[in-house]
XYZ file of C-alpha atoms in Angstrom:
676
model
C 57.841 105.966 146.005
C 54.793 103.983 144.636
C 51.295 103.873 146.198
C 52.719 101.027 148.883
C 55.909 103.090 150.536
C 53.414 106.693 150.952
C 51.351 104.326 152.690
C 53.888 103.153 155.065
C 54.268 106.659 155.403
C 52.264 107.861 156.926
C 50.861 104.715 158.794
C 54.267 105.427 160.759
C 54.184 109.042 161.016
C 51.103 108.513 162.552
C 52.027 105.430 164.681
C 55.153 108.528 165.630
C 52.269 111.353 166.510
C 49.819 108.371 167.430
C 53.277 106.906 170.880
C 53.698 110.832 170.853
C 50.539 111.908 171.892
C 50.488 109.363 174.911
C 53.623 110.624 176.004
C 52.250 113.822 176.120
C 49.661 112.614 177.497
C 51.065 110.040 180.571
C 53.913 112.965 180.890
C 50.240 116.218 181.361
C 48.555 113.322 183.484
C 52.158 113.090 186.073
C 51.539 116.928 186.524
C 48.223 116.789 187.012
C 48.202 114.260 189.442
C 51.279 115.984 190.873
C 49.601 119.228 191.084
C 46.584 118.246 191.756
C 48.996 116.665 195.387
C 50.828 119.316 195.580
C 47.649 121.766 195.601
C 45.118 119.625 197.326
C 47.325 117.107 199.866
C 50.952 118.315 200.347
C 50.090 122.197 200.313
C 50.757 122.548 204.225
C 53.535 120.588 204.136
C 55.326 122.958 201.755
C 54.217 126.418 202.962
C 55.368 125.412 206.128
C 58.839 124.364 204.445
C 58.875 127.722 203.108
C 58.203 129.342 205.914
C 61.066 127.353 207.798
C 63.049 129.468 204.901
C 62.151 132.715 205.662
C 60.708 132.100 209.850
C 62.434 130.882 213.089
C 61.328 130.859 215.839
C 63.159 132.692 219.815
C 62.971 131.982 222.797
C 61.331 134.945 225.468
C 63.508 134.590 228.182
C 60.897 135.290 231.138
C 62.732 138.530 233.475
C 63.916 137.069 236.869
C 61.232 137.717 240.290
C 64.170 139.816 242.291
C 65.339 139.092 245.952
C 64.465 141.153 248.752
C 65.795 141.403 253.075
C 63.413 141.418 255.244
C 63.565 145.600 254.974
C 63.613 146.346 250.802
C 66.935 145.947 250.731
C 67.535 143.699 247.140
C 69.008 140.763 247.219
C 69.264 139.661 243.826
C 67.955 141.373 240.488
C 68.344 140.904 237.087
C 69.047 143.254 234.564
C 69.191 143.541 230.578
C 72.098 142.677 228.420
C 72.911 141.381 225.747
C 73.062 137.861 223.993
C 75.200 137.031 220.895
C 73.520 134.433 218.254
C 74.276 133.135 214.467
C 72.185 130.647 212.203
C 74.567 129.222 210.704
C 72.568 127.794 208.029
C 72.740 131.692 207.182
C 75.878 132.393 207.644
C 77.726 132.612 204.292
C 81.189 132.835 205.093
C 82.081 130.872 208.723
C 86.089 130.979 208.353
C 85.220 134.795 207.912
C 82.742 135.443 210.028
C 84.434 133.774 212.446
C 87.948 135.421 212.165
C 85.456 139.284 212.180
C 84.474 138.286 215.397
C 86.956 136.677 217.292
C 88.417 140.103 219.144
C 85.171 140.864 219.084
C 84.083 138.347 221.592
C 88.112 137.799 222.707
C 87.469 134.075 221.971
C 89.198 131.235 219.944
C 88.886 132.024 215.831
C 88.414 128.663 215.880
C 85.573 127.475 218.286
C 83.938 130.333 217.061
C 84.233 128.178 213.025
C 82.278 125.565 214.526
C 80.190 127.465 216.244
C 79.238 128.957 212.747
C 79.554 125.471 211.223
C 77.032 123.144 213.471
C 74.122 122.220 210.865
C 72.051 123.579 214.053
C 69.746 126.855 213.092
C 70.234 128.691 216.269
C 73.966 129.219 217.962
C 74.800 131.034 220.870
C 78.584 132.845 220.271
C 77.923 134.769 223.907
C 76.358 135.642 226.634
C 75.251 138.286 228.337
C 77.963 140.072 226.682
C 78.718 144.161 227.519
C 76.492 147.064 225.939
C 80.204 148.180 223.933
C 80.628 144.766 222.544
C 77.208 143.739 221.644
C 77.253 147.284 219.862
C 80.669 146.714 217.449
C 79.121 143.330 216.596
C 76.257 145.011 215.450
C 78.668 147.286 213.053
C 80.244 143.948 211.621
C 76.281 143.646 210.364
C 77.416 140.621 209.591
C 75.449 138.733 207.605
C 73.454 135.497 210.018
C 74.572 137.513 213.007
C 72.166 138.031 215.227
C 71.529 140.168 218.770
C 68.670 138.972 221.655
C 68.149 141.038 224.659
C 68.723 138.100 227.899
C 68.743 138.744 231.506
C 71.942 138.561 233.384
C 71.914 137.657 238.096
C 74.037 140.605 239.879
C 74.287 141.429 243.338
C 73.675 144.983 244.748
C 74.904 143.963 248.185
C 77.961 142.077 246.680
C 78.575 138.565 244.791
C 79.998 136.931 248.024
C 77.622 138.446 250.651
C 75.091 135.992 251.448
C 75.568 133.443 248.732
C 75.116 130.744 250.308
C 71.686 131.587 251.178
C 70.128 133.376 248.198
C 72.895 130.920 245.485
C 73.655 131.371 242.329
C 71.067 130.839 238.916
C 73.566 129.790 235.490
C 73.120 131.987 231.973
C 70.359 130.492 231.527
C 68.828 131.889 234.928
C 68.390 128.990 236.604
C 69.182 128.680 239.938
C 71.778 126.315 240.666
C 72.485 126.299 244.297
C 70.415 128.792 247.435
C 66.998 130.045 247.336
C 67.620 130.741 243.330
C 67.041 126.899 243.176
C 64.535 126.236 245.629
C 62.659 128.511 245.285
C 64.078 128.541 241.168
C 59.197 127.943 239.851
C 58.274 130.792 241.726
C 61.718 133.397 240.732
C 62.022 131.913 237.264
C 57.934 132.929 235.686
C 56.880 131.446 232.743
C 59.480 131.960 229.714
C 57.717 133.260 225.828
C 58.181 132.684 222.570
C 58.926 136.343 219.665
C 58.740 134.886 215.305
C 61.106 136.603 213.699
C 61.150 137.190 209.788
C 64.982 136.789 207.235
C 64.387 138.091 203.561
C 66.012 136.705 200.685
C 69.612 137.951 202.420
C 69.491 136.559 204.998
C 68.669 140.086 207.286
C 65.236 139.949 209.559
C 62.434 142.355 208.424
C 61.821 144.425 211.123
C 57.941 144.279 210.085
C 58.162 140.784 210.361
C 58.244 140.042 213.515
C 55.839 139.087 215.723
C 54.887 138.101 218.904
C 53.343 134.711 219.932
C 53.231 134.166 223.496
C 54.452 136.392 226.257
C 56.714 135.547 229.118
C 55.225 136.160 232.015
C 58.018 137.721 235.518
C 58.383 135.247 238.103
C 57.723 136.291 241.739
C 59.793 138.478 244.009
C 60.690 137.066 247.134
C 61.547 139.125 250.431
C 63.567 137.233 253.028
C 63.501 136.572 257.042
C 66.950 138.017 255.989
C 68.350 140.889 257.311
C 71.514 142.586 255.417
C 73.304 144.458 257.599
C 72.796 140.796 260.076
C 73.943 139.306 257.543
C 77.483 141.454 257.297
C 78.669 141.637 260.114
C 78.201 137.463 260.816
C 79.744 136.553 257.867
C 82.960 139.700 259.370
C 82.986 138.833 262.229
C 83.269 135.015 261.680
C 85.989 136.107 259.284
C 87.844 137.324 262.352
C 87.261 134.608 264.701
C 88.457 131.349 262.252
C 92.186 133.631 261.836
C 91.390 133.935 265.446
C 91.715 130.866 266.791
C 93.095 129.610 263.451
C 90.218 126.686 262.669
C 88.701 125.306 258.947
C 86.003 126.959 259.056
C 82.528 128.506 261.497
C 78.905 128.738 260.805
C 76.281 131.745 262.694
C 73.343 131.220 263.195
C 70.890 133.972 264.020
C 67.353 133.614 264.378
C 63.910 134.325 265.988
C 62.757 131.690 268.555
C 58.910 132.325 268.279
C 58.987 132.513 264.778
C 61.276 130.476 262.981
C 62.385 133.031 260.632
C 66.527 133.881 260.047
C 67.612 136.877 260.513
C 71.933 135.594 259.579
C 73.220 132.237 258.560
C 76.568 133.238 257.484
C 79.411 130.213 256.115
C 83.406 130.739 256.431
C 85.337 128.763 255.031
C 89.773 129.361 253.774
C 90.594 129.607 249.904
C 92.960 128.914 247.408
C 95.168 131.054 249.703
C 93.887 130.166 253.548
C 92.247 133.468 253.432
C 89.223 133.242 255.289
C 85.906 134.472 252.828
C 82.648 133.358 252.364
C 81.506 129.831 250.763
C 78.807 129.356 248.480
C 77.828 126.188 250.455
C 75.613 126.518 253.652
C 77.777 124.935 256.193
C 74.566 125.976 258.332
C 72.435 122.918 256.534
C 74.743 120.802 254.703
C 77.412 119.789 257.513
C 76.320 117.700 259.751
C 78.665 117.079 263.476
C 79.457 115.887 266.713
C 78.256 119.443 268.580
C 79.343 117.786 271.865
C 77.630 119.103 275.204
C 75.106 121.348 273.483
C 73.260 118.061 273.305
C 73.509 117.998 277.363
C 70.239 119.729 277.793
C 68.166 117.267 275.447
C 68.777 114.843 278.326
C 68.276 116.871 281.088
C 65.378 117.946 279.326
C 64.365 114.633 278.874
C 64.873 114.044 282.681
C 62.661 116.925 283.983
C 59.696 116.857 281.763
C 59.502 112.997 282.854
C 59.718 113.552 286.882
C 62.594 111.624 287.450
C 65.091 115.650 288.143
C 64.017 118.402 288.955
C 67.376 121.672 289.169
C 67.577 121.714 292.718
C 67.620 117.766 293.018
C 70.934 116.531 293.762
C 72.964 112.973 292.847
C 76.450 112.077 293.732
C 79.154 112.860 290.868
C 82.899 111.526 290.566
C 84.817 112.872 287.518
C 85.878 109.578 286.267
C 82.726 107.329 284.399
C 83.816 104.011 283.882
C 81.090 101.821 281.254
C 81.666 99.289 279.282
C 85.283 99.451 279.649
C 84.603 103.097 278.401
C 86.381 106.104 280.316
C 84.616 109.432 281.040
C 86.044 112.674 282.822
C 85.601 115.844 283.788
C 87.479 118.307 283.340
C 89.525 119.442 286.622
C 89.625 115.623 289.124
C 88.113 116.931 292.720
C 86.781 112.922 293.727
C 83.164 113.112 294.018
C 81.129 116.075 294.675
C 77.135 116.824 295.275
C 75.960 118.873 292.167
C 72.127 119.504 291.206
C 71.740 119.267 288.286
C 71.549 122.919 287.658
C 75.310 123.201 288.447
C 75.732 119.845 286.069
C 74.295 121.634 283.621
C 76.749 124.580 284.608
C 80.195 123.440 284.998
C 79.521 120.723 282.455
C 80.286 118.176 283.798
C 80.253 115.129 281.943
C 80.134 112.207 284.486
C 77.426 113.618 286.095
C 74.692 114.329 282.340
C 75.741 110.871 281.782
C 73.500 109.456 285.505
C 71.489 111.491 283.845
C 71.451 109.459 281.227
C 70.984 106.398 282.218
C 68.252 107.587 284.686
C 66.595 108.155 281.906
C 67.213 105.259 279.729
C 67.861 104.618 275.670
C 64.069 104.418 274.406
C 63.174 107.446 276.625
C 66.463 109.758 275.112
C 66.005 108.967 271.047
C 62.803 109.672 271.544
C 63.354 113.490 273.456
C 66.818 113.383 270.539
C 63.594 112.964 267.476
C 60.799 115.390 269.870
C 63.753 118.088 269.242
C 64.098 117.177 265.696
C 67.515 115.635 265.551
C 68.552 113.069 262.621
C 65.034 114.741 260.683
C 65.677 117.599 258.332
C 64.049 120.592 259.719
C 61.519 121.807 256.993
C 63.431 124.183 255.576
C 63.170 122.552 251.919
C 67.554 124.300 251.736
C 69.296 121.938 248.984
C 71.344 119.394 250.645
C 70.120 119.873 253.833
C 72.023 117.763 255.335
C 69.464 115.098 258.668
C 72.029 114.111 260.260
C 72.410 111.220 261.990
C 70.958 110.102 264.973
C 71.191 105.402 264.611
C 68.420 103.352 265.029
C 66.614 102.965 268.474
C 68.259 99.386 267.595
C 70.855 99.739 266.826
C 72.009 100.959 270.878
C 73.966 99.222 272.278
C 77.181 99.713 274.669
C 77.977 103.078 275.535
C 76.254 104.767 272.954
C 73.402 106.452 275.529
C 76.087 107.711 277.930
C 78.378 109.129 274.434
C 74.913 110.953 272.435
C 74.235 112.536 276.165
C 77.856 114.240 275.568
C 76.432 114.750 271.327
C 79.463 112.175 270.157
C 78.078 109.552 267.932
C 75.809 110.716 266.629
C 75.703 113.475 263.754
C 73.677 117.249 263.808
C 74.266 120.622 261.469
C 74.483 123.652 263.169
C 70.796 124.975 262.758
C 69.296 121.875 264.219
C 71.593 122.862 267.767
C 70.172 125.746 267.525
C 66.297 124.679 267.545
C 66.700 122.499 270.531
C 67.372 125.876 272.033
C 64.572 127.566 270.074
C 62.305 125.157 271.552
C 63.321 126.104 274.952
C 63.216 129.683 274.606
C 59.460 129.515 273.239
C 58.431 127.490 276.225
C 58.595 123.979 274.593
C 57.659 124.489 270.909
C 59.425 123.141 268.422
C 58.890 126.386 265.531
C 60.180 125.484 261.526
C 62.021 128.225 261.026
C 62.389 129.629 257.389
C 63.773 131.927 255.709
C 61.540 133.759 253.162
C 58.429 135.627 254.892
C 56.671 136.250 251.459
C 56.662 135.774 247.471
C 55.069 138.089 245.117
C 53.703 137.755 241.962
C 54.018 140.985 239.333
C 50.824 141.275 239.875
C 51.674 142.959 243.633
C 49.559 139.141 244.957
C 51.507 137.157 247.349
C 51.966 133.729 246.752
C 51.427 131.208 249.910
C 54.013 129.456 250.731
C 53.675 125.477 252.801
C 55.337 125.516 256.304
C 55.358 122.466 258.572
C 53.684 123.421 262.091
C 55.452 123.688 265.065
C 55.498 120.507 267.221
C 55.931 120.630 270.398
C 58.430 118.507 272.770
C 58.890 119.503 276.382
C 56.433 121.660 278.387
C 56.328 124.874 279.055
C 57.079 124.143 282.783
C 60.312 122.096 281.837
C 61.558 124.905 279.391
C 60.660 127.902 281.429
C 63.567 124.920 283.828
C 65.687 124.153 282.071
C 66.086 127.750 281.054
C 67.166 129.496 284.095
C 69.353 126.378 284.523
C 70.603 127.925 280.996
C 70.920 131.480 282.840
C 72.987 129.604 285.710
C 75.534 128.397 282.529
C 76.657 131.745 281.260
C 76.363 133.218 284.155
C 78.751 131.267 286.662
C 79.728 128.319 284.759
C 81.231 127.595 281.288
C 79.063 129.908 279.386
C 80.753 133.085 281.056
C 82.415 134.909 277.797
C 78.767 135.119 276.396
C 77.688 137.759 278.553
C 75.711 141.045 277.639
C 75.739 142.924 279.679
C 72.356 144.972 280.796
C 70.875 141.297 279.653
C 69.697 137.968 280.727
C 70.786 135.459 278.241
C 70.144 131.762 278.819
C 72.969 129.441 276.549
C 75.053 126.289 277.204
C 79.142 125.245 274.698
C 79.758 122.349 273.762
C 83.149 120.713 272.355
C 83.268 118.389 269.977
C 85.804 115.932 269.098
C 86.031 115.027 264.909
C 86.440 111.775 263.345
C 89.895 111.534 261.124
C 90.558 110.029 258.212
C 90.245 105.695 259.127
C 87.567 105.751 261.708
C 89.565 107.921 264.740
C 89.052 110.194 266.945
C 93.299 110.342 267.514
C 95.384 110.411 265.151
C 99.499 108.130 265.523
C 100.595 110.993 266.352
C 97.995 112.060 269.588
C 96.413 114.940 267.168
C 92.902 115.342 268.313
C 91.150 117.416 265.951
C 87.941 119.536 267.892
C 84.045 122.186 266.798
C 83.670 124.204 269.866
C 79.485 125.205 269.850
C 77.671 128.027 271.082
C 74.556 127.927 270.967
C 71.548 130.782 273.266
C 68.754 133.556 273.542
C 68.081 136.078 274.506
C 67.018 138.282 276.905
C 66.434 134.826 278.254
C 63.270 136.704 280.433
C 61.193 137.458 276.851
C 63.883 135.134 274.312
C 64.089 138.312 270.745
C 67.431 136.751 268.978
C 68.733 132.955 269.201
C 72.231 132.153 267.840
C 74.880 129.793 267.148
C 78.148 130.052 266.730
C 80.129 127.254 265.770
C 84.500 127.160 264.941
C 85.779 123.413 263.163
C 89.324 123.002 264.211
C 90.109 125.824 266.390
C 93.837 125.480 266.623
C 94.794 128.312 269.253
C 91.329 128.045 271.590
C 89.201 124.488 271.520
C 86.997 125.206 273.731
C 83.763 126.796 273.085
C 83.488 129.338 276.459
C 86.695 130.574 274.326
C 86.526 130.650 270.503
C 82.728 131.130 270.283
C 81.322 132.077 273.245
C 82.534 135.997 272.265
C 82.018 135.927 269.115
C 78.660 134.900 270.419
C 77.934 137.608 273.330
C 79.618 140.405 270.466
C 76.847 139.380 267.710
C 74.321 139.725 270.204
C 75.240 143.087 270.982
C 75.365 144.489 267.684
C 71.890 142.227 266.975
C 69.951 143.529 270.239
C 71.278 147.194 268.709
C 70.392 146.565 264.629
C 67.053 145.675 266.543
C 66.689 147.859 268.816
C 65.629 145.334 271.647
C 65.840 147.147 274.762
C 66.769 145.547 278.037
C 64.034 143.789 280.415
C 62.743 146.674 282.763
C 62.706 143.384 285.866
C 66.532 143.113 284.926
C 68.304 142.193 287.963
C 71.875 140.410 288.907
C 71.795 137.600 291.034
C 73.458 136.461 293.604
C 76.591 133.007 292.153
C 74.568 129.405 292.716
C 78.364 127.656 292.286
C 80.622 128.196 294.687
C 84.467 127.284 295.235
C 85.456 123.326 294.354
C 84.209 120.378 296.084
C 86.305 118.344 298.223
C 85.245 114.702 298.372
C 82.516 114.354 300.679
C 81.190 110.964 302.317
C 77.643 109.318 300.338
C 74.757 111.010 302.197
C 71.735 109.210 302.945
C 68.888 109.975 300.131
C 65.677 111.338 300.330
C 64.016 112.848 297.401
C 62.808 116.973 297.690
C 59.999 118.955 296.552
C 60.580 119.873 292.774
C 60.876 123.777 293.399
C 59.498 126.700 290.882
C 61.229 128.518 287.964
C 62.511 131.693 289.478
C 61.974 133.050 286.147
C 58.940 132.357 283.284
C 60.089 133.568 279.295
C 58.040 135.824 277.289
C 55.372 132.864 275.607
C 51.950 132.507 276.959
C 51.890 128.248 277.811
C 50.629 127.082 274.423
C 47.834 123.809 274.530
C 49.237 120.709 276.303
C 48.193 117.663 273.900
C 46.928 114.978 275.140
C 49.230 112.712 276.155
C 50.516 109.429 274.416
C 49.712 105.915 276.038
C 52.928 105.967 278.800
C 56.465 104.025 278.740
C 57.421 103.300 282.376
C 60.631 103.779 283.556
C 63.579 101.174 281.884
C 66.175 99.394 284.352
C 70.084 99.602 283.818
C 71.000 99.431 280.084
C 72.482 95.306 279.662
C 74.031 95.298 276.536
C 76.949 94.030 275.166
C 80.900 95.673 275.944
C 81.370 97.338 272.674
C 84.467 97.549 271.092
C 86.270 101.173 271.583
C 85.697 104.007 269.406
C 83.699 106.651 271.729
C 85.866 109.304 272.660
C 86.691 110.680 275.384
C 84.737 113.275 276.230
C 85.848 116.817 275.779
C 84.124 118.709 279.180
C 84.289 121.974 279.125
C 86.565 125.004 281.676
C 85.314 125.411 284.648
C 84.797 127.960 287.000
C 86.344 127.750 290.661
C 84.153 125.204 292.171
C 82.263 126.183 295.046
C 81.688 124.543 298.846
C 80.128 121.378 298.338
C 75.746 121.832 299.238
C 74.508 120.502 302.175
C 73.093 117.422 301.521
C 70.521 118.158 304.059
C 69.058 121.305 303.348
C 65.319 121.490 302.033
C 66.338 123.635 299.315
C 68.714 121.780 297.942
C 66.466 118.279 297.435
C 68.843 114.803 297.142
C 67.567 112.485 294.245
C 67.800 108.996 294.346
C 71.573 107.375 293.784
C 71.608 104.231 291.153
C 71.669 103.495 287.536
C 67.748 102.268 286.146
C 65.818 104.541 286.027
C 64.457 104.758 289.413
C 59.890 105.909 289.623
C 58.111 108.641 290.867
C 56.565 109.796 293.848
C 53.445 108.987 293.191
C 54.432 105.623 291.493
C 52.715 105.820 287.812
C 55.319 106.269 285.529
C 56.274 108.890 283.031
C 54.957 109.620 280.247
C 55.692 110.574 276.975
C 54.301 112.119 273.843
C 54.415 111.627 270.139
C 57.565 112.893 269.263
C 56.696 112.604 266.097
């Protein structure tokens, strides 16, 4: 090899060496830059990625607050249970794991395989399993399958007792109905979180678990419900529905002056046709046409406006035609003179319509509003209905008459009972409540909002109405609601139901009814109020037969349970009603002085609000006749009437007659308070 070739070889080796050096230098630079990027700029991200491979966060469910009745009896509590869950990314063989778990969890192997094959890091396999199942799962020692302690809701008093009121929760302990839903934020507490660290084989490292945020337990609810009264209300209602072959029914028992609900039962029929307690709270969700229990609204408005008094007399015909719509009473008696008290006691449809025309549409609408009809009660219950009272501008034809008889409008059982609670409270409408208090885990009471009471009528009017309602029970359509040793005030109501197609009568003549009795006792000092509503009774359609006896039964039980003694001044009074009236000529009509009530409810008179601007009496309604969609009124069977009252007797009083609203004796327009 000559020197020139050696020089060329040397140069070539140098070039290769230089090239390699450059390459290695570039690699070193790239690695250095990459290392610097990892160490200086992206270290946190890779640390987090590494933690994600071995650390997982599990949600900790807070202990849900318990629910107690008014006496501290448990109605809903949470008990510890185990939940089986998996991290599919750590399961080596999903099919093998599914085959092992299927018989233990009593689940389909295919469904388990699908859950274990998901890309998620948290898959629930079975929630709240029994202890023996959780132990069997633990014995399998499957990689990626874990047990988590959670809570399940349990009702010590029975799964169906008060279910419509208390409600239920879902598998995640979230309220989905009843008070469980309404007070979910109070009962549910605040969930926490826990971090778990796993080894390379996917097993949890016991020393690696640490709490990030502990769960905060929810508050306890103390209800107004009395468990014993609730049980008796449901039991008795089921029996009554079976006896009269009804489809469903509702019962509410309350303390009038506080608005506390002691029992609220809803009963229907299951698939086999047997009466059972329902999950739906019919007492607040069901709007129905209540019938004659609405007559108290009309007559209290008449008394409040000074347009009439309990002993004022009107000439009443058993038949009345208004805009081509017939209104009739239960029996044909021609024409008779009835006091307002007798009209209510006999549940006279035509007599009530006459007084409703005197009151007029504007004032009737105002009093329906003041009693809370057409509005939510303030209970705040999920699914509560406001009922239906058409806007005054939409009233026409026979609406005044129909609404006065509780037809053509809708009210819930709770709204109807609130009317009678208002009269028991001396005219003050006190909002209903199911919750006495909420107490957090530290024993501190949580303040719960509650609407303020509203005055509907004066104490004097409420006292007059109470007297008249006592007569209804003593001598009128409500006699089956009497309770020995106690004075009961109440009213019957038999309403017709709208059938498919919007008619009240089927093509075959079929009619369906609701039977209602609402009242309170002792009338001298009201301690409890009760409403019984029976839907679609068959064997006894009238409220006096289908609802009033159950009222009396529940009243007796409630009095014993609450230890309410008879009033010390209880006396038996002479009957006010007599035998059947015979047709009489129209007497000379003169106004009479308004008598004072014969008894006084216990509550002291509340201060009267400042009167609002007055509304003048209305003339007789003159709207265009409307299509006849109003049902034929359903009067209650009345007791054997008496000899008609002597119109000349000064104790009876006679009301000027006519379809328009008469002026007051002093010539002033009657005052109407704000109904809101």
